[in-house]
Coordinates of C-alpha atoms and ligand atoms in Angstrom, one line a residue:
M80 CA 0.0 0.0 0.0
P81 CA 2.8 2.5 0.5
D82 CA 3.2 2.6 -3.2
K83 CA -0.3 3.8 -3.6
K84 CA 0.4 6.7 -1.3
K85 CA 3.1 7.8 -3.6
R86 CA 0.7 8.4 -6.4
T87 CA -0.1 12.0 -7.0
P88 CA -3.6 13.4 -7.0
E89 CA -2.8 14.9 -10.4
S90 CA -3.0 11.6 -12.2
V91 CA -6.7 11.4 -11.6
E92 CA -7.3 15.1 -11.9
P93 CA -10.6 14.8 -13.7
L94 CA -12.1 13.5 -10.5
G95 CA -11.3 16.7 -8.8
S96 CA -14.3 18.2 -10.3
G97 CA -17.0 18.7 -7.6
F98 CA -14.8 17.5 -4.7
P99 CA -12.6 19.4 -2.3
T100 CA -9.0 18.7 -3.1
R101 CA -5.7 19.3 -1.2
S102 CA -5.5 22.6 -3.0
D103 CA -9.2 23.2 -2.8
A104 CA -10.1 22.1 0.7
S105 CA -12.7 24.8 1.4
P106 CA -16.3 23.8 0.7
A107 CA -16.8 27.4 -0.5
G108 CA -13.7 27.3 -2.7
G109 CA -15.7 26.7 -6.0
E110 CA -13.8 29.6 -7.7
T111 CA -10.5 27.7 -7.6
V112 CA -11.8 25.2 -10.2
A113 CA -9.8 26.7 -13.1
K114 CA -10.8 24.3 -15.8
A115 CA -14.5 24.9 -15.5
P116 CA -15.8 26.6 -18.6
G117 CA -18.5 29.2 -18.4
G118 CA -22.2 28.6 -19.1
I119 CA -24.9 26.4 -17.5
A120 CA -22.8 23.4 -17.4
H121 CA -20.2 25.3 -15.5
E122 CA -22.7 26.6 -13.0
T123 CA -24.3 23.2 -12.6
G124 CA -20.9 21.7 -11.8
D125 CA -20.3 24.3 -9.2
L126 CA -23.6 23.8 -7.6
H127 CA -23.1 20.1 -7.6
R128 CA -19.7 20.5 -6.0
L129 CA -21.2 22.8 -3.4
L130 CA -23.9 20.3 -2.7
V131 CA -21.6 17.4 -2.2
S132 CA -19.2 19.3 -0.1
S133 CA -21.8 20.6 2.2
V134 CA -23.7 17.3 2.8
R135 CA -23.1 16.5 6.4
D136 CA -25.0 13.2 6.9
Y137 CA -23.0 11.3 4.3
A138 CA -19.3 11.0 3.9
I139 CA -18.8 11.5 0.2
F140 CA -15.3 11.3 -1.2
A141 CA -13.4 10.2 -4.3
L142 CA -10.6 7.6 -4.6
D143 CA -8.2 7.2 -7.4
P144 CA -8.1 3.8 -9.1
H145 CA -5.7 2.7 -6.4
G146 CA -7.7 3.8 -3.5
V147 CA -6.0 7.0 -2.6
I148 CA -8.3 9.7 -1.2
L149 CA -8.8 12.6 -3.6
S150 CA -11.5 14.6 -2.0
W151 CA -13.3 15.0 1.3
N152 CA -16.7 16.5 2.2
A153 CA -18.1 17.9 5.4
G154 CA -20.0 14.7 6.1
A155 CA -16.8 12.7 5.8
E156 CA -15.1 15.1 8.2
R157 CA -18.0 14.8 10.6
I158 CA -18.3 11.1 10.5
K159 CA -14.7 10.1 10.4
G160 CA -13.1 13.0 12.2
Y161 CA -10.4 13.8 9.7
K162 CA -10.0 17.3 8.2
P163 CA -9.4 17.4 4.4
E164 CA -5.8 18.3 4.7
E165 CA -5.1 15.4 7.1
I166 CA -6.7 12.7 4.9
I167 CA -6.5 13.7 1.2
G168 CA -3.7 11.7 -0.4
K169 CA -4.0 8.9 2.1
H170 CA -5.2 5.4 1.2
F171 CA -8.8 4.7 2.1
S172 CA -7.9 1.5 3.9
I173 CA -7.0 3.7 6.9
F174 CA -10.8 3.5 7.8
Y175 CA -10.7 -0.3 8.1
P176 CA -10.1 -2.4 11.1
Q177 CA -6.7 -4.2 11.1
E178 CA -8.2 -7.6 10.6
L179 CA -10.1 -6.5 7.4
V180 CA -7.0 -4.8 6.1
A181 CA -5.0 -8.0 6.7
E182 CA -7.6 -10.0 4.8
G183 CA -7.2 -7.5 1.8
F184 CA -10.8 -6.5 2.1
P185 CA -10.4 -2.9 1.0
E186 CA -8.8 -4.0 -2.3
F187 CA -11.5 -6.6 -2.6
E188 CA -14.1 -3.9 -2.4
L189 CA -12.4 -1.8 -5.1
R190 CA -12.0 -4.8 -7.3
T191 CA -15.6 -5.8 -7.0
A192 CA -16.7 -2.2 -7.7
A193 CA -14.4 -2.0 -10.7
N194 CA -15.8 -5.3 -12.0
T195 CA -19.5 -4.8 -11.3
G196 CA -19.7 -1.0 -11.2
R197 CA -20.8 -0.9 -7.6
F198 CA -20.1 -2.5 -4.2
E199 CA -22.2 -2.1 -1.1
D200 CA -21.3 -3.3 2.3
E201 CA -22.1 -2.8 5.9
G202 CA -19.4 -3.2 8.5
W203 CA -17.2 -1.7 11.2
R204 CA -15.0 1.2 10.2
I205 CA -12.5 3.2 12.3
R206 CA -12.6 7.0 13.0
K207 CA -9.6 9.2 13.4
D208 CA -9.8 8.8 17.2
G209 CA -9.7 5.0 16.8
S210 CA -13.3 4.5 17.7
R211 CA -15.5 2.2 15.6
F212 CA -18.7 3.0 13.9
W213 CA -21.1 0.8 11.9
A214 CA -21.0 2.0 8.3
N215 CA -23.0 1.5 5.2
V216 CA -20.6 1.9 2.4
I217 CA -21.4 2.2 -1.3
I218 CA -18.4 2.3 -3.7
T219 CA -19.2 3.2 -7.3
A220 CA -16.6 2.8 -10.0
L221 CA -16.1 6.0 -12.1
R222 CA -15.2 5.5 -15.7
D223 CA -14.6 7.8 -18.6
P224 CA -17.8 7.8 -20.6
Q225 CA -15.9 7.6 -23.9
S226 CA -13.0 5.3 -23.3
G227 CA -14.5 3.3 -20.4
K228 CA -11.2 3.8 -18.6
L229 CA -11.3 3.5 -14.8
L230 CA -10.9 7.0 -13.5
G231 CA -11.4 6.2 -9.8
Y232 CA -14.2 5.6 -7.3
A233 CA -16.9 7.5 -5.5
K234 CA -17.4 6.4 -2.0
V235 CA -20.4 7.2 0.1
T236 CA -20.4 6.2 3.7
R237 CA -23.2 6.4 6.1
D238 CA -22.8 6.1 9.9
L239 CA -25.4 3.5 10.9
T240 CA -24.1 3.0 14.4
E241 CA -27.2 4.4 16.0
R242 CA -29.5 2.5 13.8
R243 CA -27.5 -0.7 14.3
E244 CA -27.5 -0.1 18.0
A245 CA -31.2 0.4 18.0
E246 CA -31.6 -2.7 15.8
E247 CA -29.3 -4.6 18.0
A248 CA -31.2 -3.4 21.1
L249 CA -34.4 -4.4 19.5
R250 CA -33.1 -7.8 18.4
E251 CA -31.7 -8.4 21.9
S252 CA -34.9 -7.3 23.5
E253 CA -36.9 -9.6 21.1
E254 CA -34.5 -12.4 21.8
R255 CA -34.9 -11.9 25.5
F256 CA -38.6 -11.7 25.1
R257 CA -38.6 -14.8 22.9
L258 CA -36.4 -16.7 25.5
L259 CA -38.7 -15.4 28.2
V260 CA -41.8 -16.6 26.5
E261 CA -40.1 -19.9 25.5
S262 CA -39.1 -20.6 29.0
V263 CA -42.4 -19.8 30.7
R264 CA -43.7 -23.1 31.9
D265 CA -46.9 -22.1 33.7
Y266 CA -48.6 -20.6 30.7
A267 CA -48.9 -22.0 27.2
I268 CA -48.0 -19.0 25.1
F269 CA -48.0 -19.4 21.3
M270 CA -48.8 -17.6 18.1
L271 CA -51.4 -18.5 15.6
D272 CA -51.4 -17.4 12.0
P273 CA -54.5 -15.5 10.8
D274 CA -56.0 -18.9 9.8
G275 CA -55.5 -20.3 13.3
R276 CA -52.5 -22.5 12.6
V277 CA -49.9 -22.7 15.4
S278 CA -46.7 -20.8 14.4
T279 CA -44.8 -20.7 17.7
W280 CA -44.8 -23.0 20.8
N281 CA -43.3 -22.5 24.2
A282 CA -42.3 -24.8 27.1
G283 CA -45.6 -24.1 28.9
A284 CA -47.6 -25.0 25.8
E285 CA -45.6 -28.3 25.6
R286 CA -46.1 -28.9 29.3
I287 CA -49.9 -28.1 29.4
N288 CA -51.0 -29.4 25.9
G289 CA -48.5 -32.2 25.7
Y290 CA -47.3 -31.6 22.1
R291 CA -43.7 -30.9 21.2
A292 CA -43.1 -27.8 19.0
R293 CA -42.3 -29.9 15.9
E294 CA -45.5 -31.9 16.3
I295 CA -47.9 -29.0 16.5
I296 CA -46.4 -26.1 14.5
G297 CA -48.5 -25.7 11.4
Q298 CA -51.5 -27.6 12.9
H299 CA -54.8 -25.9 13.4
F300 CA -55.5 -24.8 17.0
S301 CA -59.0 -26.3 16.9
R302 CA -57.4 -29.6 18.0
F303 CA -57.2 -28.2 21.5
Y304 CA -61.0 -28.2 21.8
P305 CA -63.4 -30.9 22.7
D306 CA -65.2 -32.6 19.8
A307 CA -68.5 -30.8 20.7
D308 CA -66.9 -27.4 20.6
R309 CA -65.2 -28.2 17.3
A310 CA -68.5 -29.3 15.9
A311 CA -70.1 -26.1 17.1
E312 CA -67.3 -24.2 15.3
K313 CA -66.3 -22.6 18.6
P314 CA -62.6 -22.1 17.7
R315 CA -63.6 -20.2 14.5
R316 CA -66.0 -18.0 16.5
E317 CA -63.3 -17.2 19.0
L318 CA -60.9 -16.0 16.4
E319 CA -63.7 -13.9 14.9
I320 CA -64.4 -12.3 18.2
A321 CA -60.7 -11.7 18.8
T322 CA -60.4 -10.2 15.3
A323 CA -63.4 -7.9 15.8
T324 CA -62.8 -6.8 19.4
G325 CA -59.0 -7.3 19.8
K326 CA -59.3 -10.2 22.2
Y327 CA -61.3 -13.2 23.3
E328 CA -61.2 -14.5 26.9
E329 CA -62.8 -17.5 28.6
E330 CA -62.5 -20.4 30.9
G331 CA -63.4 -23.7 29.5
W332 CA -62.4 -27.3 28.8
R333 CA -59.5 -28.0 26.5
V334 CA -58.0 -31.3 25.3
R335 CA -54.4 -32.5 25.7
K336 CA -52.5 -34.5 23.2
D337 CA -53.3 -37.7 25.2
G338 CA -57.0 -36.9 25.0
T339 CA -57.4 -35.9 28.7
V340 CA -59.3 -32.7 29.3
F341 CA -58.3 -29.8 31.5
W342 CA -60.0 -26.6 32.7
A343 CA -58.2 -23.7 31.0
A344 CA -58.2 -19.9 31.2
V345 CA -57.7 -18.8 27.7
L346 CA -56.8 -15.4 26.2
I347 CA -56.7 -14.9 22.4
A348 CA -55.3 -11.5 21.3
A349 CA -55.3 -10.3 17.7
V350 CA -51.8 -9.2 16.6
R351 CA -51.7 -6.5 14.0
N352 CA -48.7 -4.9 12.2
P353 CA -48.2 -1.1 12.3
R354 CA -50.4 -0.8 9.2
G355 CA -53.2 -2.5 11.2
E356 CA -53.2 -5.7 9.2
L357 CA -53.9 -8.9 11.1
V358 CA -50.8 -10.9 11.2
G359 CA -52.0 -13.6 13.6
F360 CA -53.1 -14.2 17.2
A361 CA -51.3 -14.5 20.4
K362 CA -52.8 -17.2 22.6
V363 CA -52.2 -17.6 26.3
T364 CA -53.6 -20.6 28.0
R365 CA -53.4 -21.5 31.7
D366 CA -54.3 -24.9 33.2
L367 CA -56.7 -24.2 36.0
T368 CA -57.5 -27.8 36.7
E369 CA -55.5 -27.6 39.9
R370 CA -57.0 -24.3 40.8
R371 CA -60.4 -25.7 40.1
A372 CA -59.6 -28.8 42.1
S373 CA -58.3 -26.8 45.0
E374 CA -61.4 -24.6 44.8
A375 CA -63.5 -27.7 44.9
R376 CA -61.4 -29.0 47.8
A377 CA -61.8 -25.6 49.5
L378 CA -65.5 -25.8 48.9
E379 CA -65.6 -29.4 50.2
D380 CA -63.5 -28.4 53.2
A381 CA -65.8 -25.5 53.9
R382 CA -68.9 -27.8 53.6
R383 CA -67.3 -30.3 55.9
V384 CA -66.3 -27.7 58.4
A385 CA -69.8 -26.3 58.3
A386 CA -71.3 -29.8 58.7
E387 CA -68.9 -30.6 61.5
E388 CA -69.8 -27.2 63.1
A389 CA -73.5 -28.0 62.7
A390 CA -73.0 -31.5 64.1
R391 CA -70.9 -30.1 67.0
H392 CA -73.6 -27.4 67.6
A393 CA -76.3 -30.1 67.5
A394 CA -74.3 -32.3 69.8
E395 CA -73.8 -29.3 72.2
E396 CA -77.5 -28.6 72.1
R397 CA -78.2 -32.3 72.7
E398 CA -75.7 -32.3 75.5
Q399 CA -77.3 -29.2 77.0
E400 CA -80.7 -30.9 76.6
L401 CA -79.4 -34.0 78.3
R402 CA -77.9 -31.8 81.0
D403 CA -81.2 -30.0 81.4
L404 CA -83.0 -33.4 81.4
A405 CA -80.6 -34.8 84.0
T406 CA -81.1 -31.7 86.1
R407 CA -84.9 -32.1 85.8
L408 CA -84.7 -35.8 86.6
Q409 CA -82.5 -35.1 89.6
R410 CA -85.0 -32.5 90.7
Q411 CA -87.9 -34.9 90.1
A412 CA -86.0 -37.7 91.8
K413 CA -85.5 -35.4 94.8
E414 CA -89.1 -34.5 94.8
L415 CA -90.1 -38.1 94.5
D416 CA -87.8 -38.9 97.3
E417 CA -89.4 -36.2 99.4
Q418 CA -92.8 -37.4 98.4
R419 CA -91.8 -41.0 99.3
L420 CA -90.5 -39.8 102.6
R421 CA -93.7 -37.8 103.2
A422 CA -95.8 -40.8 102.1
E423 CA -93.8 -43.1 104.3
E424 CA -94.4 -40.8 107.1
A425 CA -98.1 -40.5 106.3
R426 CA -98.4 -44.3 106.0
H427 CA -96.5 -44.7 109.3
L428 CA -98.9 -42.2 110.9
A429 CA -101.9 -44.0 109.2
D430 CA -100.6 -47.3 110.3
E431 CA -100.3 -46.0 113.8
A432 CA -103.7 -44.5 113.7
N433 CA -105.2 -47.7 112.2
L434 CA -103.5 -49.8 114.8
A435 CA -104.9 -47.5 117.5
K436 CA -108.3 -47.7 115.9
S437 CA -108.2 -51.5 115.7
Q438 CA -107.0 -51.8 119.2
F439 CA -109.8 -49.5 120.2
L440 CA -112.4 -51.5 118.3
A441 CA -111.2 -54.8 119.6
A442 CA -111.3 -53.5 123.2
M443 CA -114.7 -51.9 122.7
S444 CA -116.2 -54.9 121.0
H445 CA -114.9 -57.1 123.8
E446 CA -116.3 -54.7 126.4
L447 CA -119.7 -54.6 124.6
R448 CA -119.9 -58.3 124.1
T449 CA -119.9 -59.2 127.8
P450 CA -123.0 -57.2 128.7
L451 CA -124.7 -58.2 125.4
N452 CA -124.2 -61.9 126.2
A453 CA -125.6 -61.2 129.6
I454 CA -128.6 -59.5 128.0
G455 CA -129.1 -62.6 125.8
G456 CA -128.6 -65.0 128.6
Y457 CA -131.1 -63.3 130.9
S458 CA -133.8 -62.8 128.2
D459 CA -133.4 -66.6 127.5
L460 CA -133.9 -67.4 131.2
L461 CA -137.0 -65.2 131.3
A462 CA -138.4 -66.7 128.1
M463 CA -137.9 -70.2 129.5
G464 CA -140.2 -69.1 132.4
L465 CA -137.7 -70.3 135.0
S466 CA -138.3 -67.2 137.0
G467 CA -142.1 -67.5 136.8
P468 CA -144.7 -67.7 134.0
I469 CA -144.7 -65.0 131.3
T470 CA -147.5 -63.7 129.3
T471 CA -147.7 -64.1 125.5
Q472 CA -147.0 -60.4 125.2
Q473 CA -144.0 -60.6 127.4
E474 CA -142.8 -63.6 125.4
E475 CA -143.1 -61.5 122.3
Q476 CA -141.2 -58.6 123.8
L477 CA -138.5 -61.0 125.1
S478 CA -138.0 -62.4 121.6
R479 CA -137.6 -58.8 120.3
I480 CA -135.0 -58.2 122.9
K481 CA -133.3 -61.4 121.9
R482 CA -133.3 -60.5 118.2
S483 CA -131.8 -57.1 118.8
Q484 CA -129.2 -58.6 121.1
T485 CA -128.3 -61.2 118.4
H486 CA -128.1 -58.5 115.8
L487 CA -126.0 -56.2 117.9
L488 CA -123.7 -59.1 118.8
G489 CA -123.4 -59.9 115.1
I490 CA -122.3 -56.3 114.4
I491 CA -119.9 -56.3 117.3
N492 CA -118.4 -59.7 116.2
D493 CA -118.0 -58.2 112.6
I494 CA -116.3 -55.2 114.0
L495 CA -114.0 -57.3 116.2
N496 CA -113.4 -59.6 113.3
F497 CA -112.5 -56.8 111.0
S498 CA -110.3 -55.0 113.5
R499 CA -108.4 -58.3 114.2
I500 CA -107.8 -58.7 110.4
E501 CA -106.6 -55.1 110.2
A502 CA -104.3 -55.6 113.2
G503 CA -102.9 -58.7 111.6
Q504 CA -104.0 -60.7 114.6
L505 CA -105.8 -63.5 112.8
V506 CA -104.2 -67.0 112.6
Y507 CA -104.8 -69.1 109.4
N508 CA -104.9 -72.8 109.7
Y509 CA -104.3 -74.0 106.2
A510 CA -105.6 -77.3 105.0
T511 CA -106.8 -79.0 101.9
V512 CA -110.5 -78.2 102.0
S513 CA -113.0 -80.0 99.8
M514 CA -115.1 -77.4 98.1
R515 CA -118.1 -79.7 97.9
Q516 CA -118.1 -80.0 101.7
A517 CA -117.6 -76.3 102.3
I518 CA -120.4 -75.3 99.9
D519 CA -122.7 -77.9 101.3
A520 CA -122.2 -76.7 104.8
V521 CA -122.8 -73.0 103.9
S522 CA -125.8 -73.6 101.7
H523 CA -127.5 -75.5 104.4
M524 CA -127.1 -72.6 106.7
V525 CA -128.8 -70.1 104.4
L526 CA -131.4 -72.4 102.9
P527 CA -134.1 -71.7 105.6
Q528 CA -133.6 -67.9 105.2
A529 CA -133.8 -68.3 101.3
V530 CA -136.9 -70.4 101.5
S531 CA -138.6 -68.0 103.9
N532 CA -137.8 -65.1 101.5
G533 CA -139.4 -67.0 98.7
L534 CA -136.2 -67.6 96.8
T535 CA -134.8 -70.6 94.9
L536 CA -131.4 -71.7 96.0
D537 CA -129.7 -73.6 93.2
V538 CA -126.4 -75.1 94.4
E539 CA -124.5 -77.0 91.8
R540 CA -123.0 -80.1 93.3
C541 CA -119.3 -79.5 93.2
D542 CA -116.8 -82.0 91.7
K543 CA -115.5 -83.7 94.8
S544 CA -112.0 -83.6 93.4
I545 CA -111.9 -79.9 93.7
A546 CA -110.1 -78.7 96.8
A547 CA -108.6 -75.5 98.0
H548 CA -105.6 -74.8 100.1
V549 CA -107.2 -72.5 102.7
D550 CA -108.4 -72.0 106.3
R551 CA -111.7 -73.9 106.2
A552 CA -113.5 -71.6 108.8
K553 CA -112.5 -68.5 106.9
L554 CA -113.5 -70.0 103.5
E555 CA -117.0 -70.8 105.0
Q556 CA -117.2 -67.3 106.5
I557 CA -116.6 -65.8 103.0
L558 CA -119.1 -68.0 101.2
L559 CA -121.6 -67.5 104.0
N560 CA -121.3 -63.7 103.6
L561 CA -121.7 -63.9 99.8
L562 CA -124.8 -66.2 100.0
S563 CA -126.4 -64.1 102.8
N564 CA -125.9 -60.9 100.7
A565 CA -127.5 -62.6 97.7
V566 CA -130.5 -63.7 99.9
K567 CA -130.6 -60.2 101.4
F568 CA -130.6 -58.3 98.1
T569 CA -132.8 -60.5 96.0
A570 CA -136.5 -59.9 96.0
K571 CA -139.1 -62.7 96.4
G572 CA -139.3 -65.2 93.5
G573 CA -135.6 -64.7 92.6
T574 CA -133.0 -67.3 92.2
I575 CA -129.6 -67.7 93.8
T576 CA -127.1 -70.0 92.0
M577 CA -123.9 -71.3 93.4
T578 CA -121.3 -73.0 91.1
C579 CA -117.7 -74.2 91.6
E580 CA -114.9 -75.0 89.2
A581 CA -111.1 -75.5 89.1
R582 CA -109.0 -73.8 86.5
D583 CA -105.2 -74.1 86.4
A584 CA -104.0 -73.6 89.9
R585 CA -107.1 -71.8 91.0
V586 CA -110.4 -72.8 92.5
M587 CA -113.4 -70.5 91.7
V588 CA -116.8 -70.3 93.4
R589 CA -119.5 -68.1 91.8
V590 CA -122.5 -66.8 93.7
R591 CA -125.1 -65.4 91.2
D592 CA -128.4 -63.8 92.1
T593 CA -131.3 -62.2 90.2
G594 CA -131.4 -59.3 92.7
S595 CA -131.2 -55.6 92.7
G596 CA -127.7 -55.4 91.2
I597 CA -125.0 -52.8 92.0
P598 CA -124.4 -49.6 90.2
E599 CA -121.2 -49.6 88.1
D600 CA -119.6 -46.8 90.1
K601 CA -120.1 -48.7 93.3
L602 CA -118.6 -52.0 92.2
Q603 CA -115.2 -51.2 93.9
S604 CA -116.4 -49.2 96.9
I605 CA -118.7 -52.0 98.2
F606 CA -115.5 -53.7 99.3
E607 CA -114.5 -50.8 101.5
P608 CA -115.5 -51.1 105.1
F609 CA -118.9 -49.6 106.1
V610 CA -120.0 -48.9 102.5
Q611 CA -123.6 -49.9 101.8
V612 CA -125.4 -49.0 98.5
G613 CA -128.9 -47.5 98.7
R614 CA -129.1 -48.4 102.3
S615 CA -132.7 -47.1 102.6
L616 CA -133.9 -49.8 100.2
T617 CA -132.7 -52.5 102.5
A618 CA -133.9 -53.3 106.0
P619 CA -132.5 -50.5 108.1
A620 CA -131.3 -52.8 110.9
E621 CA -129.5 -55.2 108.6
G622 CA -125.8 -55.3 108.0
T623 CA -122.8 -53.2 109.0
G624 CA -121.2 -52.7 105.6
L625 CA -118.2 -54.8 106.8
G626 CA -119.1 -58.2 105.3
L627 CA -117.5 -57.7 101.9
A628 CA -114.5 -55.9 103.3
I629 CA -113.8 -58.7 105.7
S630 CA -114.4 -61.4 103.0
R631 CA -112.0 -59.8 100.6
D632 CA -109.4 -59.3 103.2
L633 CA -109.7 -62.9 104.2
A634 CA -109.5 -64.1 100.6
R635 CA -106.5 -62.0 99.8
A636 CA -104.8 -63.1 103.0
M637 CA -105.1 -66.7 101.7
C638 CA -103.6 -65.7 98.3
G639 CA -107.1 -65.4 96.7
D640 CA -109.4 -62.6 95.8
I641 CA -113.1 -61.6 95.3
T642 CA -114.4 -59.8 92.2
V643 CA -117.9 -58.8 91.2
T644 CA -119.9 -58.1 88.0
S645 CA -123.4 -56.7 88.2
T646 CA -126.2 -55.1 86.2
V647 CA -128.6 -53.0 88.1
G648 CA -132.1 -54.6 88.1
E649 CA -130.8 -57.9 86.8
G650 CA -128.5 -59.2 89.4
S651 CA -124.9 -59.7 90.5
E652 CA -122.3 -62.3 90.4
F653 CA -119.5 -62.5 93.0
T654 CA -116.5 -64.7 92.2
V655 CA -114.1 -66.0 94.9
T656 CA -110.8 -67.2 93.6
L657 CA -108.5 -69.3 95.8
P658 CA -105.4 -71.4 95.5
K659 CA -106.1 -75.0 94.4
A660 CA -104.9 -77.7 96.8
T661 CA -102.2 -79.8 95.2
D662 CA -103.3 -83.1 96.8
E663 CA -106.7 -84.7 96.4
A664 CA -109.5 -83.6 98.6
T665 CA -110.4 -86.0 101.4
K666 CA -113.7 -87.8 101.2
D667 CA -115.6 -87.2 104.5
Ligands
ADP39 P1 -123.8 -55.4 104.5 O1 -124.3 -56.6 103.8 O2 -123.7 -55.7 105.9 O3 -124.5 -54.1 104.2 P2 -121.5 -55.9 102.9 O4 -120.1 -55.5 103.1 O5 -121.7 -57.4 102.9 O6 -122.3 -55.2 104.1 O7 -122.2 -55.3 101.6 C1 -122.0 -54.0 101.3 C2 -123.0 -53.5 100.4 O8 -122.9 -54.1 99.1 C3 -124.4 -53.8 100.8 O9 -124.9 -52.9 101.7 C4 -125.1 -53.7 99.4 O10 -125.4 -52.4 99.1 C5 -124.1 -54.2 98.5 N1 -124.3 -55.7 98.2 C6 -123.6 -56.7 98.7 N2 -124.0 -57.9 98.1 C7 -125.0 -57.6 97.2 C8 -125.8 -58.3 96.3 N3 -125.7 -59.7 96.2 N4 -126.7 -57.6 95.6 C9 -126.8 -56.3 95.7 N5 -126.1 -55.5 96.5 C10 -125.2 -56.2 97.3

């Protein structure tokens, strides 16, 4: 290259036209172009030279056929930093980085320009201060129009550093963005072309949808939809909406490569170029299956908690109820206890009173019986006439005294009897008692009375095998009382029937009459001591109202009972139930 520097600018003088030269460095130095003839052409040449020299945005300079710089404009000075006097006459390779010079690149450029007329390149160039700039370079070969001889080169250089930096920044930013998008795994982010075909695919899309980029790019995005949605042309409608409104958003079911479905949040955004033309769609999909599941779990948890809470509440209420109930029961138990104590006390008092009453009755009866027996005895003596003859009238009066005495004695005996039972003083001599014998004995006793009252006494002969385990005297006392009552309360012409039977472990004797009957509401109370129904209807002097009370007490004391059924005006039926004797009745 040093040889090139030796060349003189004069050898390519014709190129000096329009360019500042070593002798014509000033942009305003048009008047120094001596060769320029007059006329329009001359003026145009001057204007052109002025234009070139004053352009500041482009470095415009001429080279001789060897690459030596012949001219230098204001733009060249601004871009490269050299003044005309510093650079004119130097070889243009001074602007190239060492490595390009070593490769012979400057010469290559010139050769190419000489061969093809023009060479364009972009690359790093060096300023005077050693700094680099990114240049767009156009080298045009200049030839003599007539001979075609190479006269030199015009070189126009533009500083594209800023543009390149901007492009680089953009590229880097796009690259970063692309890497960012590609590496996002939680979202499927991909592009569709205007027809809905997949054109990009990120890691999230692969993870969520299951396709690898090479499998899916070029495929239509409708394959991510369930069959029903595809049949309903949902994918197409979504793109239409996105096209019309800019975006389409929804949550819905989507299908993975393996055919499983997932709940997705989907955003489709229309992508337009600066001219507003639709270039495709950006699609962002998020798999919400987990969120949906966790929402469902949260809901389920909430439900369970609510149910547990309700159950706990119910249990608490129940517990409270039970506590209340227990408290009430305790209170009631206490009350019952108190009542029981009071009742016991009352019964104790009653027992004491009863005992006192029985003792009083026993004592009184005993005291009354002695004078009564004396009355009876002396009236008998008088009636027998042992103390002298008596008149018929006296005999009649004595018999009345005797009857009253007998009646009174009967009453007193009843009272004594009853009070003894009450006081628990009776002794029971149990034996196997033939019912036939007992009934025979009693029926004979009442027969005269029945006959004189004009009644029929119908006593069924009892099976002789029937026997009761009782105190015979007390059994006869019971039966006698029932028969006497029947005779007493049955009007003339009536019938009294007596039957006997054994059933299971019981022996039953029934005394039925066709008498007055007993009102329903009195059926229980007639067994109470001193109770008599419609006393005025009966003979006033008859009975004490103790007979049934005594009879039932005796029956119960011997593990039996007396019951009654009756219809007023038709008659009554009393039933004595007693324990059956286990061995056979004796035949007396
Ligand atoms: P008393 O016969 O001494 O009055 P009871 O105790 O034997 O006492 O009878 C009580 C009452 O029962 C009688 O007064 C009578 O009103 C009623 N009574 C008892 N047996 C009969 C009967 N067979 N028919 C109708 N009433 C009867």
